XYZ file of C-alpha atoms in Angstrom:
389
model
C 104.127 -57.715 52.777
C 102.085 -56.185 55.578
C 98.766 -57.001 53.892
C 99.393 -60.701 54.580
C 100.329 -59.953 58.200
C 97.425 -57.580 58.883
C 94.837 -60.359 58.944
C 96.920 -62.462 61.328
C 97.316 -59.563 63.764
C 93.605 -58.734 63.490
C 92.757 -62.343 64.327
C 94.959 -62.200 67.448
C 93.378 -58.917 68.533
C 89.887 -60.353 68.032
C 90.793 -63.366 70.187
C 92.003 -61.042 72.964
C 88.758 -59.077 72.832
C 86.520 -62.149 72.751
C 88.303 -63.542 75.819
C 87.528 -60.341 77.714
C 91.237 -59.519 77.959
C 91.313 -56.311 75.899
C 92.943 -53.453 77.778
C 91.521 -50.155 76.497
C 93.232 -46.923 77.506
C 91.008 -44.305 79.091
C 92.037 -40.743 78.313
C 92.459 -38.453 81.331
C 91.782 -34.776 80.631
C 93.216 -33.314 83.862
C 96.403 -33.503 85.930
C 96.877 -36.677 87.964
C 95.186 -36.369 91.362
C 92.613 -37.974 93.631
C 89.941 -36.743 91.209
C 90.539 -36.769 87.453
C 88.580 -35.995 84.319
C 87.711 -38.976 82.148
C 85.806 -37.808 79.097
C 83.253 -35.291 80.300
C 83.033 -36.746 83.816
C 85.070 -36.100 86.956
C 85.763 -39.330 88.806
C 87.671 -40.467 91.881
C 90.926 -42.095 90.826
C 91.693 -45.326 92.650
C 94.094 -46.917 90.185
C 97.158 -44.640 89.928
C 100.453 -45.302 91.725
C 100.271 -41.781 93.145
C 100.834 -43.130 96.652
C 101.812 -39.881 98.371
C 99.710 -37.566 96.214
C 102.808 -35.801 94.880
C 102.021 -36.001 91.158
C 100.188 -32.667 91.405
C 102.015 -31.243 94.433
C 102.550 -27.460 94.015
C 106.064 -27.513 95.526
C 107.157 -30.314 93.221
C 105.673 -28.561 90.195
C 107.383 -25.303 91.132
C 110.728 -27.074 91.479
C 110.271 -28.486 87.982
C 109.423 -25.028 86.586
C 112.492 -23.451 88.150
C 114.667 -26.280 86.833
C 113.209 -25.902 83.339
C 114.426 -22.291 83.248
C 117.810 -23.110 84.789
C 118.720 -26.440 83.172
C 116.680 -26.533 79.963
C 114.194 -29.037 78.574
C 116.433 -32.038 77.884
C 120.013 -33.182 77.447
C 119.829 -34.444 73.847
C 122.565 -36.908 74.769
C 123.492 -39.973 76.735
C 125.323 -39.558 80.022
C 128.909 -40.412 79.035
C 128.956 -38.109 75.982
C 127.547 -34.787 77.190
C 124.430 -35.683 79.129
C 125.432 -35.304 82.764
C 124.601 -32.157 84.741
C 125.293 -31.481 88.387
C 121.574 -31.936 89.104
C 121.879 -35.585 87.995
C 124.866 -36.183 90.270
C 123.113 -34.466 93.167
C 120.043 -36.676 92.791
C 122.167 -39.811 92.611
C 123.963 -38.858 95.822
C 120.700 -38.011 97.609
C 119.042 -41.280 96.569
C 122.060 -43.299 97.707
C 122.004 -41.563 101.082
C 118.225 -41.961 101.429
C 118.372 -45.691 100.648
C 121.484 -46.400 102.699
C 123.597 -47.404 99.697
C 127.025 -46.313 98.469
C 126.048 -44.960 95.048
C 123.148 -44.629 92.602
C 122.845 -44.709 88.814
C 119.873 -42.986 87.162
C 117.978 -44.622 84.287
C 115.136 -43.466 82.054
C 112.822 -45.962 83.803
C 112.960 -48.781 86.321
C 112.207 -51.149 83.444
C 115.513 -50.043 81.923
C 117.245 -50.249 85.294
C 116.187 -53.882 85.693
C 117.062 -54.497 82.061
C 120.594 -53.236 82.618
C 121.660 -55.041 85.781
C 121.790 -58.761 85.066
C 123.670 -58.771 81.762
C 126.261 -56.429 83.264
C 126.915 -58.388 86.459
C 126.332 -62.014 85.470
C 127.504 -64.415 82.777
C 127.360 -68.161 82.168
C 129.441 -68.855 85.283
C 126.812 -67.216 87.496
C 123.273 -67.868 88.714
C 120.224 -65.719 89.324
C 117.480 -66.969 91.642
C 114.228 -65.100 91.044
C 110.844 -65.021 92.797
C 108.134 -66.501 90.568
C 105.987 -63.358 90.773
C 108.698 -60.812 90.024
C 107.882 -57.897 87.741
C 108.081 -58.358 83.969
C 111.093 -56.032 83.798
C 113.073 -58.384 86.045
C 112.050 -61.376 83.948
C 113.087 -59.619 80.730
C 116.334 -58.408 82.283
C 117.260 -61.933 83.341
C 116.576 -63.185 79.806
C 119.212 -60.780 78.487
C 121.923 -62.402 80.604
C 123.647 -65.746 80.063
C 123.380 -66.651 83.750
C 121.890 -69.911 84.982
C 118.271 -69.234 85.911
C 116.378 -70.551 88.902
C 112.855 -69.590 89.973
C 111.435 -70.102 93.451
C 107.774 -70.069 94.482
C 106.509 -66.692 95.655
C 107.945 -65.851 99.101
C 108.669 -69.564 99.714
C 111.906 -69.694 101.699
C 112.183 -73.489 101.606
C 112.032 -73.388 97.819
C 114.517 -70.507 97.720
C 116.966 -72.540 99.808
C 116.528 -75.534 97.506
C 117.316 -73.362 94.476
C 120.358 -71.874 96.202
C 121.658 -75.395 96.776
C 121.118 -76.210 93.085
C 123.110 -73.105 92.158
C 125.889 -74.033 94.548
C 128.711 -74.251 92.016
C 128.045 -70.846 90.451
C 130.736 -68.164 90.710
C 128.245 -65.461 91.675
C 124.724 -65.994 92.969
C 122.107 -63.229 92.926
C 118.720 -63.506 94.640
C 116.227 -61.042 93.159
C 112.769 -60.171 94.459
C 110.180 -57.452 94.298
C 109.981 -55.644 97.625
C 106.206 -55.480 97.168
C 104.455 -57.605 94.547
C 102.383 -55.158 92.563
C 99.401 -57.361 91.729
C 98.937 -58.671 95.281
C 100.305 -56.073 97.676
C 102.337 -58.793 99.396
C 105.676 -57.836 100.960
C 108.776 -59.965 100.414
C 110.293 -61.552 103.574
C 113.607 -59.743 103.203
C 115.092 -60.680 106.564
C 114.753 -64.383 105.770
C 116.024 -63.811 102.234
C 119.110 -62.026 103.576
C 119.708 -64.811 106.086
C 119.716 -67.394 103.274
C 121.886 -65.159 101.104
C 124.524 -64.974 103.805
C 124.337 -68.704 104.416
C 124.852 -69.510 100.713
C 127.146 -66.590 99.807
C 124.677 -64.852 97.522
C 123.917 -61.203 96.779
C 120.439 -59.737 97.245
C 118.630 -57.440 94.808
C 115.259 -55.803 95.542
C 113.006 -53.935 93.126
C 111.332 -51.592 95.610
C 109.223 -49.570 93.181
C 106.028 -50.080 95.173
C 107.571 -49.259 98.553
C 110.158 -46.466 98.476
C 108.649 -43.268 99.785
C 106.043 -44.724 102.133
C 106.932 -48.225 103.392
C 109.081 -48.384 106.522
C 109.250 -45.989 109.480
C 110.733 -43.161 107.377
C 109.651 -44.291 103.902
C 112.919 -45.910 102.880
C 111.199 -49.054 101.648
C 111.069 -52.742 102.456
C 114.743 -53.030 103.524
C 114.031 -50.421 106.224
C 110.759 -52.151 107.137
C 112.630 -55.408 107.783
C 115.752 -53.839 109.282
C 118.100 -55.078 106.523
C 119.183 -51.854 104.807
C 122.845 -52.788 105.284
C 122.320 -56.339 103.977
C 120.752 -55.611 100.579
C 123.307 -55.206 97.798
C 121.177 -53.738 94.989
C 117.976 -51.705 95.096
C 116.165 -50.744 91.911
C 113.226 -48.389 91.861
C 111.256 -45.743 90.058
C 110.643 -42.018 90.266
C 107.306 -42.645 88.569
C 105.224 -43.798 91.519
C 105.467 -42.440 95.085
C 108.473 -40.220 94.285
C 106.551 -37.677 92.221
C 104.953 -39.877 89.590
C 106.784 -38.559 86.508
C 109.334 -40.943 85.005
C 112.827 -42.255 85.576
C 114.382 -45.087 87.524
C 117.552 -45.953 89.382
C 119.903 -48.623 90.633
C 121.199 -47.898 94.125
C 123.933 -50.302 95.163
C 127.481 -51.003 96.285
C 129.964 -48.621 94.671
C 131.683 -51.215 92.508
C 128.340 -52.351 91.095
C 127.391 -48.807 90.146
C 130.835 -48.167 88.678
C 130.496 -51.202 86.416
C 126.944 -50.280 85.394
C 128.219 -46.903 84.180
C 130.727 -48.721 81.966
C 128.710 -51.678 80.706
C 124.954 -51.291 81.284
C 123.422 -50.902 77.836
C 120.168 -49.097 78.784
C 122.285 -46.563 80.694
C 124.927 -46.125 78.005
C 122.545 -45.819 75.076
C 119.568 -43.889 76.495
C 119.252 -40.130 76.869
C 119.746 -38.687 80.334
C 116.785 -38.208 82.628
C 115.192 -34.818 81.924
C 116.824 -32.297 84.268
C 113.496 -30.874 85.461
C 112.486 -34.368 86.643
C 115.796 -34.730 88.478
C 115.297 -31.368 90.204
C 111.677 -32.120 91.096
C 112.766 -35.475 92.525
C 115.187 -33.648 94.814
C 112.242 -31.625 96.114
C 110.343 -34.882 96.702
C 113.218 -36.174 98.834
C 113.185 -32.898 100.778
C 109.489 -33.428 101.527
C 109.990 -37.056 102.550
C 112.734 -36.117 104.995
C 110.879 -33.223 106.617
C 107.307 -34.473 107.070
C 105.502 -37.784 107.575
C 102.000 -36.343 107.069
C 101.403 -37.914 103.640
C 102.636 -41.344 104.788
C 100.349 -41.236 107.811
C 97.356 -40.207 105.700
C 98.083 -43.010 103.238
C 98.217 -45.575 106.048
C 94.895 -44.320 107.457
C 93.200 -44.449 104.050
C 94.528 -47.940 103.421
C 93.303 -49.288 106.747
C 89.903 -47.613 106.278
C 89.339 -49.080 102.813
C 90.542 -52.578 103.637
C 88.457 -52.729 106.833
C 85.238 -51.435 105.277
C 85.523 -53.633 102.170
C 86.153 -56.726 104.286
C 83.160 -55.883 106.468
C 81.084 -55.557 103.276
C 82.017 -59.122 102.313
C 84.518 -58.513 99.525
C 87.443 -60.867 99.000
C 90.561 -58.726 99.438
C 94.014 -60.229 99.562
C 95.352 -59.811 103.125
C 97.932 -57.212 104.088
C 98.340 -53.563 104.944
C 99.774 -52.226 101.685
C 97.908 -49.491 99.713
C 97.552 -51.988 96.867
C 94.238 -53.635 97.797
C 93.263 -56.303 95.234
C 89.524 -56.987 95.151
C 89.350 -60.550 93.829
C 86.708 -61.265 91.171
C 88.023 -64.399 89.430
C 86.455 -64.120 85.981
C 88.159 -61.675 83.594
C 84.973 -60.533 81.864
C 83.250 -59.930 85.210
C 86.174 -57.898 86.491
C 86.154 -55.757 83.350
C 82.381 -55.267 83.514
C 82.535 -54.314 87.195
C 85.265 -51.762 86.498
C 83.077 -50.218 83.779
C 80.120 -50.089 86.180
C 82.275 -48.428 88.835
C 83.352 -45.790 86.318
C 79.666 -45.025 85.723
C 79.392 -44.589 89.503
C 82.298 -42.133 89.531
C 85.116 -44.487 90.614
C 88.003 -44.986 88.209
C 89.534 -48.455 88.622
C 90.831 -51.087 86.222
C 90.161 -54.803 85.989
C 93.360 -56.877 85.808
C 93.345 -60.215 84.062
C 95.624 -62.667 82.251
C 98.457 -62.310 81.289
C 99.009 -59.594 83.930
C 97.700 -61.997 86.601
C 97.217 -65.804 86.439
C 94.211 -67.295 84.675
C 91.144 -67.354 86.912
C 92.525 -64.711 89.297
C 91.128 -61.569 87.698
C 90.782 -58.685 90.093
C 90.214 -54.987 90.500
C 93.389 -53.634 92.018
C 92.461 -50.623 94.121
C 95.305 -48.200 94.844
C 94.935 -45.930 97.849
C 96.612 -42.533 97.900
C 97.389 -39.844 100.445
C 95.508 -37.534 98.076
C 92.219 -39.263 98.973
C 90.026 -38.000 101.796
C 88.183 -40.294 104.181
C 85.013 -39.339 102.329
C 86.595 -40.420 99.042
C 87.384 -43.823 100.530
C 83.843 -44.256 101.854
C 82.390 -43.287 98.483
C 84.527 -45.932 96.781
C 83.318 -48.631 99.185
C 79.694 -47.638 98.611
C 80.225 -47.769 94.851
C 81.677 -51.279 95.078
C 78.631 -52.409 97.052
C 76.308 -50.899 94.426
C 78.270 -52.348 91.504
C 78.147 -55.809 93.063
C 74.364 -55.670 92.804
């Protein structure tokens, strides 16, 4: 049977390559850090989500080593059978406290967290109103539910209000948005979203994967940035970016929501528990976040330095102050070729193109990190200037 399918798949793959949309995976030969080995070369890494530079932090690594000896390698079980240790409960309580919520449920990834929320909370009587640029995991999670679906233009509050009016007869209404949109670095207007939610009796859900740890005065994410921590009902996020960079995700929410997720959320019920050493290392990350702001301050300085110097050099960078700094190229093949040229110059970045971003909006998404030095940032800018030709 597969022989007849092989040619069809090969044809599709050839079309992807010919369109300049092939996404090869470069193999890193070192731990994740500001500098990484790619093949035989050491290059500056400007494409990881290692916002606070904690992926190779010695204290975090040591916490994981200690936990490996104490708690073992893995649980070999889902949570409700025999997969819950006290380290999991401790992390859930700490995350809830950190995010200003009543409870937290751990997942194997934020993709699974988003995949487990909508089907559990909503059915055909309900409505979900989603930002047009929300992450793929939100889109897929919504598809799993039977709820009425409405989509509003990115960060467009007039359109959101229109969709809330359309959903007026629904039993439950849930507005869902990314806190930070990962391809653009734009921040959702959460205060205005919460105002509309209260006006139209809707709940608010925020995927804050690209914010928790470094956005807001104390790193508690976009709800803290906008002063609406007590007005957001559900926060989903990841442990795989700023919070250590390993894996794992969570839903932090009102108690009743978390209670129901533990009973009905399929990705939670049928996936193995988060590895205990990751849970323990994540507790160390929270300790660091609550005792020092040094990494956040360094990240902000690096971000401002890169954005300012690239703008002065004439590059088209989407506006904002987030460490995601998209350098707009337009053509997919040109973006890919420029990324390859930058790698030759010692700067590891990736060109993003359709279907990750809209057609004609290919870009090189630069990710700043607290692990970078000012000299690293300047070297990246110089390499972009050289690669532009």
